[in-house]
């Protein structure tokens, strides 16, 4: 028997390093660790779910209330887990245990103490001679709120989601052992900005109150100016996670039938998770989101909103932002300011006309400059042409490039000014003034005529009453410049036509954006569009908004 | 999906415009302003004292080889010097380049070789044509290039000069304006200067007269001893140059047609012969009407003038302007003077030159008596010198000035 | 969804404005020279005569439309003329718009490239204007109606203001003698003003949009007012052209309107080269005629082939229009095309429309006596 030749056993790990035994062992221990950890997680999650799912709950609710307070409290603690600013105040209401839950900082603790804790604790204690025998007679929350509590606004809640939302909005939540209901008490007090002056819509001779970020305050500002029961307020909640409150205001017997329903329908279709600014709502409400023109008017003045409501329009106030929206919106509306109605009619008409001219200049003046200087210099008188040619002989750039550079510089400047802190703004404007005005000209980069043109354009665009409209105008300048540099004044005219067509084709809740200006059907509206006639002649509402009651008188019935 | 496709097609269409260039973009400072144009004959500018060989040198640099080998005109252009900063002490604001050849358009394009920027005619103020050219060809031939080009303005002034057009272009006015503007502004005062015809002598109106086959009048400009002066009138029959009419005739013609706005009538003092009294016209009514009676055509001109006494070089004792009788006497004297002026103009234009200036009489006849016009329009040129003109003048002196 | 747009109807005054804007278009610049060459001194009488006869044609069209409320010609032409005849009539109707459009594009390209630019090829000018007109024709009628009202008040008034400055050079004696001597030329000139007034056929398409409550007399009166304004505008143009230039000068210039404006000098202002201003004010006038006619063509095609949307038809027409306007090479072809269009338009207005009135009256009478 000879030595058998066994095949040489080779280690697999020499050829495939990952297949070594140590490696495999390491991986195995790691895997076991992971499995153990995930088992732990699973257990914990199961516990939480078990806690929540101990009672049967409908689809949208996390749980339902039971008459057992301890269970309710446990469920609520699970929901408010890791929210350390939620206070759970346990106390005795007579012979029953009670729990008051509120959000610290948003609930008015003094109010809650005075109106909830004290009555419940003192008046239902057995020691109280008068009402001691009531301690056993606490059938339901309603009677409690009617007989014992002193708070001004209470609501009985049966759904858990409502209760949670009530606590998150700052109300106090009262739970009593033995009752399967909760009571929310509206004692809300939190920090907010006080009523101040408007930022962008200041007028010289009229009221200067502006909206602030609180919805209730804003509605109060409106209500204070009109004691009309027909002014309806309808509050909706938008935003899956933020549950922001939105108020839709309208005057019921003036509005066009179908308008409010349409607005509410569109708001109801919004599915976002948070709403921080009214612009978000605006983009869902409008018909043409791709257009540069604003299709709803943004205002932070309550008197403007009230005037619009009485023309038959709808106002939308969003909690958390002072910018409120008014729909439908047309060009006429965007170009009016309350100032027009506080100064004499003739002067107001001139001011409005000037604004229309300013809107035109803000878009087209650099384009006209480029077109005339490069394409049609014959249109200048000879002396002026000679002086312009001499000015331009010193600068190296072609006119289109010059204008584009100045445009970019101007836009940069405007962006920078907005972002600067207040202390630097003064210095920055000086730098800008010198740089743009003086030094660029002296360096021979830009000719002074172009500086005049750009400065006029900038000032014209600042004089627009609506900020979003003026931004739209600013950025429309660039395509016009391109058109002018390709086809001269012909291009400018085509650009004017294209912009006018676009503006005419915009619709805002059925109203045409630009059409009301020269529509002969709506000739009655012309009295308040490009010019302003005295108040004694403005007896009718604007026809274009289709209000039901056209005369600006009151209701004739009692 | 369809909407996106429509959008895409439109964007492609718009982008195709970007792919092209901007053909007509020429910056203002890259254009060379032509302020005035002068047309001479090709051998004008023979300066005395210059050697013939030197002259030939000059001529050769100014021309290029022409296919037709004939050089008829010399075209001179007055260009603007564009001042840059720091160089304000130049004496002249303009300089002149010229070229000889046959076709004006060819000469213009050839002159691009003499200049660094492209020539731009939109601000041409004045065209000066020398008499020598007009003796050879008709006016419409010379002006055709300016009529046809789209850059020319319709209000370019046209002058005729007996001398050399180029020297007028080289003239630098003492007020240091650009030369072309100065020359054009000279005729703008024709409403006050009764000796200059300027009512309708712009390029557009000349074209209108040429189309209507009217006889043209153009102002004459000349430079004598470094002084530029507008004076007589060049008279054309259709578009052929016939001759000059002197200033007194022009004044009379303007009075006859009623195209003056403010004029001065000078006469001798009635009480004080040898001294002048001047009437300043402010307002007038002049009506020129044709009348046809039994186949006889005659014209009447009724002139009514209102004005002031401008200057009285008389003796204050003998000439009492406070006296209404004296005023009437003055009025008669002035009326006589006007009548004499108009008759003189008639003599010059009608009898000597036999030209119906700006075809005014033909025009009036056609407007008021179209039937007669139909009959006589073919023989108008022969008929016109025989047609009598009846003049009646009325003068009213409204004011005698600040002193008696 | 509630329809908040209550503007699917027009009033009679708006119809009048649409007719005015569609008719007064590019031809005031392009075709006046041939009119003056034909009619001479009495061209203004031709224009008046043309205004009267074309108002009669519009009146007949209004009557025809009132017989079939809520229907445009595309729907009732087959009923009057039978299927084949109806298609021919509709094709003719469409062809009228098409020929006018390509003639106008060609003219615009020529004028703008000669007077405003130097080396830009006319195709670029035509293409740019075509893009803007297409963008407008793709919108719905409400937009176009508003746009035309804006143009009426802004562009036309600017055009007339600039035009009126030429009164500074007016010599009234150029217009004498006033009374017509050559009657035949006046009448033929009157018929050839169809190119000036063309475009009123759109009434046949627009009548269903006018409120049913508007009475026929009111409608006729308001449209008559529009025609009166049109005639006034054209007469003003002719009178001032002949007054400033004379007939002979106007005959030898391709675009007398521009020569008149060129001769205006406003001393002491910074405004020069008024013909550029006039051209700039004229472009919106041209644009709204073109956009309206392209929209109408799209509508006719849409209704003929039972689509719901006119937009694909407009896009289909764009290359046809571009090619058509490029194919006109020179002035002779353009004159031939204008002549053909004029005859087609005259026959349509004065033969086809009265014929359809008679036929429809007969049909209604038969239908009325048919039953019972």
PDB file of C-alpha atoms in Angstrom, chain B residues 27 131 146 210 238 243 257 339 389 395:
ATOM      1  CA  UNK B  27     -23.272 101.979 -33.175  1.00  0.00           C
ATOM      2  CA  UNK B 131     -23.608 126.442 -61.638  1.00  0.00           C
ATOM      3  CA  UNK B 146     -30.684 111.805 -53.190  1.00  0.00           C
ATOM      4  CA  UNK B 210     -39.992 117.981 -60.827  1.00  0.00           C
ATOM      5  CA  UNK B 238     -38.439 122.669 -65.882  1.00  0.00           C
ATOM      6  CA  UNK B 243     -30.061 132.133 -65.265  1.00  0.00           C
ATOM      7  CA  UNK B 257     -47.114 135.409 -54.573  1.00  0.00           C
ATOM      8  CA  UNK B 339     -46.156 148.267 -57.433  1.00  0.00           C
ATOM      9  CA  UNK B 389     -51.260 141.100 -64.580  1.00  0.00           C
ATOM     10  CA  UNK B 395     -51.173 149.758 -47.300  1.00  0.00           C
TER      11      UNK B 395
END
